[in-house]
CSV table of N, CA and C in Angstrom, one decimal:
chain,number,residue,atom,x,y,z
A,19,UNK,N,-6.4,-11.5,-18.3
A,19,UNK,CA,-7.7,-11.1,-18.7
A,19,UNK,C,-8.7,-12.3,-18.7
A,20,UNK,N,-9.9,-12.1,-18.1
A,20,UNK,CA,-10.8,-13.0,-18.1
A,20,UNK,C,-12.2,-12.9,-19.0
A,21,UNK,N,-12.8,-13.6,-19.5
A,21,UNK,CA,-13.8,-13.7,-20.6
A,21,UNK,C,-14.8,-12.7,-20.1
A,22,UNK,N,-15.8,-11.8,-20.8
A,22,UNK,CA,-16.7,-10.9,-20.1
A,22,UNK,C,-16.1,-10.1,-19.1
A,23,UNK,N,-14.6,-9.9,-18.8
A,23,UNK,CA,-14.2,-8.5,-17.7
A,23,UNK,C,-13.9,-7.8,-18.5
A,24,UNK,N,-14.3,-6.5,-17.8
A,24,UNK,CA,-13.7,-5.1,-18.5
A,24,UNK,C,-12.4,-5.2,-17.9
A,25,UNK,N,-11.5,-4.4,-18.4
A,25,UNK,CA,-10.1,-4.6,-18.1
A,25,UNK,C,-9.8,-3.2,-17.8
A,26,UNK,N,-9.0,-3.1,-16.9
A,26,UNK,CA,-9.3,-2.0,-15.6
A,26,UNK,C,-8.4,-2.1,-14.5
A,27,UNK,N,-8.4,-1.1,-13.7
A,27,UNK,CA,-8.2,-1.9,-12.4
A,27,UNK,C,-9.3,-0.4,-11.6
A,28,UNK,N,-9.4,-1.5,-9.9
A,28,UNK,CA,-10.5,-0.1,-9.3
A,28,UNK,C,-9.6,1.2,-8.8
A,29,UNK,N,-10.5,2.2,-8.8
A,29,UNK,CA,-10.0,3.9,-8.8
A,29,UNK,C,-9.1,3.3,-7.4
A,30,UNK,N,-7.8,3.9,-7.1
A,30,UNK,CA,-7.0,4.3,-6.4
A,30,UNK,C,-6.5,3.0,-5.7
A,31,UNK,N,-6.5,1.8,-6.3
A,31,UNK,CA,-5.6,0.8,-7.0
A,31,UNK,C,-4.2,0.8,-6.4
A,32,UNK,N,-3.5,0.1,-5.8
A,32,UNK,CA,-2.0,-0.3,-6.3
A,32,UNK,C,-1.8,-1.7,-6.6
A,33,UNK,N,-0.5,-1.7,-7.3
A,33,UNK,CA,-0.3,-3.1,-8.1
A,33,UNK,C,0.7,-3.9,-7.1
A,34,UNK,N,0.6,-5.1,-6.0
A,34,UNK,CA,1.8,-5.6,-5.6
A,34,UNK,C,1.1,-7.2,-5.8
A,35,UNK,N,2.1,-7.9,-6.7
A,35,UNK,CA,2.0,-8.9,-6.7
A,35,UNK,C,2.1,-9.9,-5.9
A,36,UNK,N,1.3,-10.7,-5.3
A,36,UNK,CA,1.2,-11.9,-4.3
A,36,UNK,C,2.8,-12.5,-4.1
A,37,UNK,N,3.5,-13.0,-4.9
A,37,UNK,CA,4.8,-13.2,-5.3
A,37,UNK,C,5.9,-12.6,-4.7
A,38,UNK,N,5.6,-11.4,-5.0
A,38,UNK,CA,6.8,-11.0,-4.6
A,38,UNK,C,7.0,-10.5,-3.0
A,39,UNK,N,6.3,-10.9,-2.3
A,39,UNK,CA,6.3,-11.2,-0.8
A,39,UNK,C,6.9,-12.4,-0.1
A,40,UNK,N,7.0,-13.7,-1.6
A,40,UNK,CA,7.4,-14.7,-0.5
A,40,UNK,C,8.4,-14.8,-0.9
A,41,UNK,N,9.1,-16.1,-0.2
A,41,UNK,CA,10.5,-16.2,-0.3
A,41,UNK,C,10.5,-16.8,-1.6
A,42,UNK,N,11.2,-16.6,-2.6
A,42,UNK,CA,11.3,-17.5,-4.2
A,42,UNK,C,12.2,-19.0,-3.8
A,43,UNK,N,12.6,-19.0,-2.9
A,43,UNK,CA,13.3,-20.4,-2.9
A,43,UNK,C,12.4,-21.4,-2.1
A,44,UNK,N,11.4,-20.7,-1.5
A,44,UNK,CA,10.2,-21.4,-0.7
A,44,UNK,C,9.8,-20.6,-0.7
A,45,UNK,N,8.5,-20.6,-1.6
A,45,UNK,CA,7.2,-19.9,-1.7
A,45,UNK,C,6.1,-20.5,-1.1
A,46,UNK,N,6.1,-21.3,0.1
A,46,UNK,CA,5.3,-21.4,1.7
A,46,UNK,C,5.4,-20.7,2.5
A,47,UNK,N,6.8,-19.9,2.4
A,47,UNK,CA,6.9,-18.9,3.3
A,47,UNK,C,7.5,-17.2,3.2
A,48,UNK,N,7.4,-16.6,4.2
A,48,UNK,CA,7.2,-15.4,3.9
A,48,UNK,C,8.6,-14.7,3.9
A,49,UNK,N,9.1,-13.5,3.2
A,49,UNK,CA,10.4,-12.9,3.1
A,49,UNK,C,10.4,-12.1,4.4
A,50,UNK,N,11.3,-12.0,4.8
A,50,UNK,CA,11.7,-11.4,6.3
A,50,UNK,C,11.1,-10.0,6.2
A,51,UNK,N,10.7,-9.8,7.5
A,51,UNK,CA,9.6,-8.8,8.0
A,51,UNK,C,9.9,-7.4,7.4
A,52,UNK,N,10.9,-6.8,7.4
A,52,UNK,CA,11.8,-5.7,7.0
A,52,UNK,C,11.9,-5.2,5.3
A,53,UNK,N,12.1,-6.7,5.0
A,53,UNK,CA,11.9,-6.9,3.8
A,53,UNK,C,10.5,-6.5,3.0
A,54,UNK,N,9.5,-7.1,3.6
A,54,UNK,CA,8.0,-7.1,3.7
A,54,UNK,C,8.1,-5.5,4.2
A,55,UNK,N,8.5,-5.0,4.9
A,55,UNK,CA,8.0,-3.7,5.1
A,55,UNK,C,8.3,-2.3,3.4
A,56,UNK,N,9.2,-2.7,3.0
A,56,UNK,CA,9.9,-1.9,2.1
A,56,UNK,C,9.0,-2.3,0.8
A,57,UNK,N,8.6,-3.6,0.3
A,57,UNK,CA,7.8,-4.0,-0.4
A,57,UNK,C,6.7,-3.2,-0.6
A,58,UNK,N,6.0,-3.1,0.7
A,58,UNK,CA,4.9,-2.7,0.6
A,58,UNK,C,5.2,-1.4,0.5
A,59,UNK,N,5.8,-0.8,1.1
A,59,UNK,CA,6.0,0.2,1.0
A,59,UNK,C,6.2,1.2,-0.7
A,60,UNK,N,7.4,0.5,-1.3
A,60,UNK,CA,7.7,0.5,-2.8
A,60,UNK,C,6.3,0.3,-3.9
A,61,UNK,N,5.4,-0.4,-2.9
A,61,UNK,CA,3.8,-0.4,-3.8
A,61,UNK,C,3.5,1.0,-3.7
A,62,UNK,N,3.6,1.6,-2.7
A,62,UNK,CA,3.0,3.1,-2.8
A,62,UNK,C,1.9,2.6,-1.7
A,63,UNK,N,2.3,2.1,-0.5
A,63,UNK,CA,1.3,1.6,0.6
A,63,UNK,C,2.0,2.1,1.8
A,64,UNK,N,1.8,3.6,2.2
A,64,UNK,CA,2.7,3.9,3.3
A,64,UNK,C,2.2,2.9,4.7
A,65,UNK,N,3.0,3.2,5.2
A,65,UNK,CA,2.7,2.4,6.8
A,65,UNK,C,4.0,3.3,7.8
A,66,UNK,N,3.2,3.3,9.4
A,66,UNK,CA,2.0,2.1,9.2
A,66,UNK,C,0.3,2.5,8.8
A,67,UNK,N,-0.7,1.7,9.2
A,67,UNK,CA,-1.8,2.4,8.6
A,67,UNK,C,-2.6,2.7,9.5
A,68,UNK,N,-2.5,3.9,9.8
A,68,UNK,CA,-3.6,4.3,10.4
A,68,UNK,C,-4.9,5.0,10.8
A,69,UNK,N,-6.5,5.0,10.8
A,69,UNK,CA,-7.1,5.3,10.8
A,69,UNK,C,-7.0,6.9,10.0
A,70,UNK,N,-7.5,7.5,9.5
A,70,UNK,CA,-8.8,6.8,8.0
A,70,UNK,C,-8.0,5.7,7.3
A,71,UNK,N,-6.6,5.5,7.1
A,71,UNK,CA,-6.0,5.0,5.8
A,71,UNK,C,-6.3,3.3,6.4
A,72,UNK,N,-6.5,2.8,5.2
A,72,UNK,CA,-7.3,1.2,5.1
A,72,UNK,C,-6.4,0.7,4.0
A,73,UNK,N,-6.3,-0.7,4.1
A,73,UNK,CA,-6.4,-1.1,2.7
A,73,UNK,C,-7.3,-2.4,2.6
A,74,UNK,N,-7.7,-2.7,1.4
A,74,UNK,CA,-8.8,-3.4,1.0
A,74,UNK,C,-7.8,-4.0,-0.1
A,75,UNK,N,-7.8,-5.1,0.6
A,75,UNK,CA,-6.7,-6.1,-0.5
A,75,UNK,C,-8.2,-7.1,-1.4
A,76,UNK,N,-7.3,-7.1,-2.7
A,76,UNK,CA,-8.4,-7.6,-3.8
A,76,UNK,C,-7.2,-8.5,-5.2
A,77,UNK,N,-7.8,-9.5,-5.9
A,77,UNK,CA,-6.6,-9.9,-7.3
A,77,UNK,C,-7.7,-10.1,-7.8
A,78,UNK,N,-7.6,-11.6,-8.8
A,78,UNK,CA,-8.7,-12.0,-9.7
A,78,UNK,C,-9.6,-12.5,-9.5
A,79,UNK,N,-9.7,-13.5,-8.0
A,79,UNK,CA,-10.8,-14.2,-7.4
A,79,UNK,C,-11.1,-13.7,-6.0
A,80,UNK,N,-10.3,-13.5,-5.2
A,80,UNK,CA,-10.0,-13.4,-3.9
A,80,UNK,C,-9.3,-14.2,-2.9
A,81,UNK,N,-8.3,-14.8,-3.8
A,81,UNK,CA,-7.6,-16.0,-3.2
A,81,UNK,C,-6.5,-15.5,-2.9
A,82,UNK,N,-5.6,-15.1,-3.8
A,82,UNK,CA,-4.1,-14.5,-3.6
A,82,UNK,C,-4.3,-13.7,-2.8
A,83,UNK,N,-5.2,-12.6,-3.1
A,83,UNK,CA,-5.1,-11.1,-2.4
A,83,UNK,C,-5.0,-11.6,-0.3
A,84,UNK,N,-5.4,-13.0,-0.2
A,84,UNK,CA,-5.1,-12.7,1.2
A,84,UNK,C,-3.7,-13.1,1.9
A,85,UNK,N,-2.9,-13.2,0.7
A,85,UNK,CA,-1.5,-13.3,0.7
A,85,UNK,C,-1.1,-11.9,1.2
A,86,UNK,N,-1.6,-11.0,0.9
A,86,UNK,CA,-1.0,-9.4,1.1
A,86,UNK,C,-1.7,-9.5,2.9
A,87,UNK,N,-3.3,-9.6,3.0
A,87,UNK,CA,-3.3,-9.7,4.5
A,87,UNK,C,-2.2,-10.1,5.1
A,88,UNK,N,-1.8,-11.1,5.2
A,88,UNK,CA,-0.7,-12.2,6.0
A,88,UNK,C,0.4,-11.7,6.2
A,89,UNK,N,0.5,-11.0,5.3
A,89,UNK,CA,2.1,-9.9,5.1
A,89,UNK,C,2.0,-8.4,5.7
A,90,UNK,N,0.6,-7.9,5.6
A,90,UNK,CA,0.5,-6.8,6.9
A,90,UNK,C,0.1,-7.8,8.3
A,91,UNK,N,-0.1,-8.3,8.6
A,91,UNK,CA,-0.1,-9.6,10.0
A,91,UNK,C,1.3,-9.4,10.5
A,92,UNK,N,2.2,-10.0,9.7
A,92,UNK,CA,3.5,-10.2,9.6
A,92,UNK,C,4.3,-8.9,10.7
A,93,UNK,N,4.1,-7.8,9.5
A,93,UNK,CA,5.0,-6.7,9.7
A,93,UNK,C,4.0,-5.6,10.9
A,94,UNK,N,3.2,-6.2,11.5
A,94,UNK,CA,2.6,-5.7,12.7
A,94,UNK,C,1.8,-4.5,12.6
A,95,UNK,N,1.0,-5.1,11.8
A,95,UNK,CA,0.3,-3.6,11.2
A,95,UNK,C,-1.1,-4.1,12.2
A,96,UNK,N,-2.1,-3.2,12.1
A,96,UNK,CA,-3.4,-3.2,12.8
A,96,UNK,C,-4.5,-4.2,11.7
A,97,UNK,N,-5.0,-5.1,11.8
A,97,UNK,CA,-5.4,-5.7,11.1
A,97,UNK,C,-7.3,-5.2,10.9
A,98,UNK,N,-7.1,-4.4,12.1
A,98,UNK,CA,-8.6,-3.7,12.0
A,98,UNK,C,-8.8,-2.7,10.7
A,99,UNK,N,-7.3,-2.5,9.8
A,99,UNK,CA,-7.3,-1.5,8.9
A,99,UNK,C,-7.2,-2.1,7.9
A,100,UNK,N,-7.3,-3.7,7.4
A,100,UNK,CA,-7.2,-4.1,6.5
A,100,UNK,C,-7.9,-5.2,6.2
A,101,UNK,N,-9.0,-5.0,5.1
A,101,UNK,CA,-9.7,-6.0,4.8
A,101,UNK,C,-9.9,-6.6,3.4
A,102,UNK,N,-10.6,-7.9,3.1
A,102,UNK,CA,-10.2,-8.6,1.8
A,102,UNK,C,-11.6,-8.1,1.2
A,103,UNK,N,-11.3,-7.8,-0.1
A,103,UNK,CA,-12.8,-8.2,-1.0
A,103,UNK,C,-12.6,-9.5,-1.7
A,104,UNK,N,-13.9,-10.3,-0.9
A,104,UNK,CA,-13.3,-11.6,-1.7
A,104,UNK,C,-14.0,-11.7,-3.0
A,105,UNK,N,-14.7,-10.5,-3.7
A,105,UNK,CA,-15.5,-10.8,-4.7
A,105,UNK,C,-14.1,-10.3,-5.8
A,106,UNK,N,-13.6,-9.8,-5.2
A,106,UNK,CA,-12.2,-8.7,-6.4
A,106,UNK,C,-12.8,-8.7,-7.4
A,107,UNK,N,-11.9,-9.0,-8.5
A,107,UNK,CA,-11.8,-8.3,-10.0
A,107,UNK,C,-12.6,-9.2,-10.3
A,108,UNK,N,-13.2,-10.4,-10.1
A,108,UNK,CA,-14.7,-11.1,-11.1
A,108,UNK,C,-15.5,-10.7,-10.4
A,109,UNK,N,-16.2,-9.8,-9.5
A,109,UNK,CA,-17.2,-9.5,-9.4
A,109,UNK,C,-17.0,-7.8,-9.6
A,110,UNK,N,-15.9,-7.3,-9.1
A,110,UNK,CA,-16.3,-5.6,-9.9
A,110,UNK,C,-16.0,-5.5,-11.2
A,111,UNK,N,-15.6,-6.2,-11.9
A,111,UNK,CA,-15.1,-6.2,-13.5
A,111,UNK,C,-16.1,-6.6,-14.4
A,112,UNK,N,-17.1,-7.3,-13.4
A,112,UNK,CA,-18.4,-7.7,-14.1
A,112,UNK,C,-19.4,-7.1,-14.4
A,113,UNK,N,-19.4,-6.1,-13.3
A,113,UNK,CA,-20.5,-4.9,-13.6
A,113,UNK,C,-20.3,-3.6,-14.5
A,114,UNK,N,-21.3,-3.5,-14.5
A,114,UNK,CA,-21.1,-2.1,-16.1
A,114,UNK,C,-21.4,-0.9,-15.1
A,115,UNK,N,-21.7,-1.1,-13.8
A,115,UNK,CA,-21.9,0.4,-13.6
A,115,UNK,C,-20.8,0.8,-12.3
A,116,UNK,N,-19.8,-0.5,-12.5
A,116,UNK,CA,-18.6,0.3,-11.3
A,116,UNK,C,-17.5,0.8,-12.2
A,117,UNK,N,-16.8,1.6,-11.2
A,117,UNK,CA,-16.2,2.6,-12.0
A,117,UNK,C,-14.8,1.9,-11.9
A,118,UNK,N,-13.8,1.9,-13.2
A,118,UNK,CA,-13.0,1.0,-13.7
A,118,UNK,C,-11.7,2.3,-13.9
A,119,UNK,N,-10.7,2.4,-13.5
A,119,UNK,CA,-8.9,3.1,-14.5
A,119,UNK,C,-8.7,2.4,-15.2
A,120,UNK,N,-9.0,3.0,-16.5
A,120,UNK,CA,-7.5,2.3,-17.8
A,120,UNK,C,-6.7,3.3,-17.8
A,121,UNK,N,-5.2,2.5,-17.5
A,121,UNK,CA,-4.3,3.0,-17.5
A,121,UNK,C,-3.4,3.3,-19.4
């Protein structure tokens, strides 16, 4: 939680942490492709993605979230279907008039 954010996450949301993509014995690099495909998958991010389905990867700054990019890169997804919000959760958490899920 950050000072002045509403706490929240945005409508139709899933939760996959930056982390758990890379390798934990070397976290420079990425877990094998297969691996990465089930991952995402287990987020509730079917693949592969294609047209209308997008994802718009987002965390608390916009820094991690392009850790998820790199990992649909990886597993050969269309990169035309996935883009970063780099304002994420400190700029839509900041406003009173976007719309927020408490879970």
């Amino acid at each position: 939680p950050r000072p002045g954010l509403r706490k929240g996450h945005m409508p139709g949301a899933k939760n996959l942490f930056f982390l758990d993509l890379l390798n934990p014995d070397n976290t420079v690099r990425f877990k094998p492709k297969e691996e990465l495909k089930q991952i995402i998958a287990d987020a509730g991010i079917p693949l592969p993605l294609q047209p209308p389905k997008r994802v718009i990867s987002s965390c608390g700054s916009g820094v991690t979230a392009c850790v998820l990019l790199a990992a649909f890169n990886i597993v050969g997804e269309d990169t035309n279907q996935t883009f970063l919000y780099d304002g994420s959760w400190a700029q839509w958490g900041s406003h009173s008039d976007t719309p927020i899920v408490k879970d």
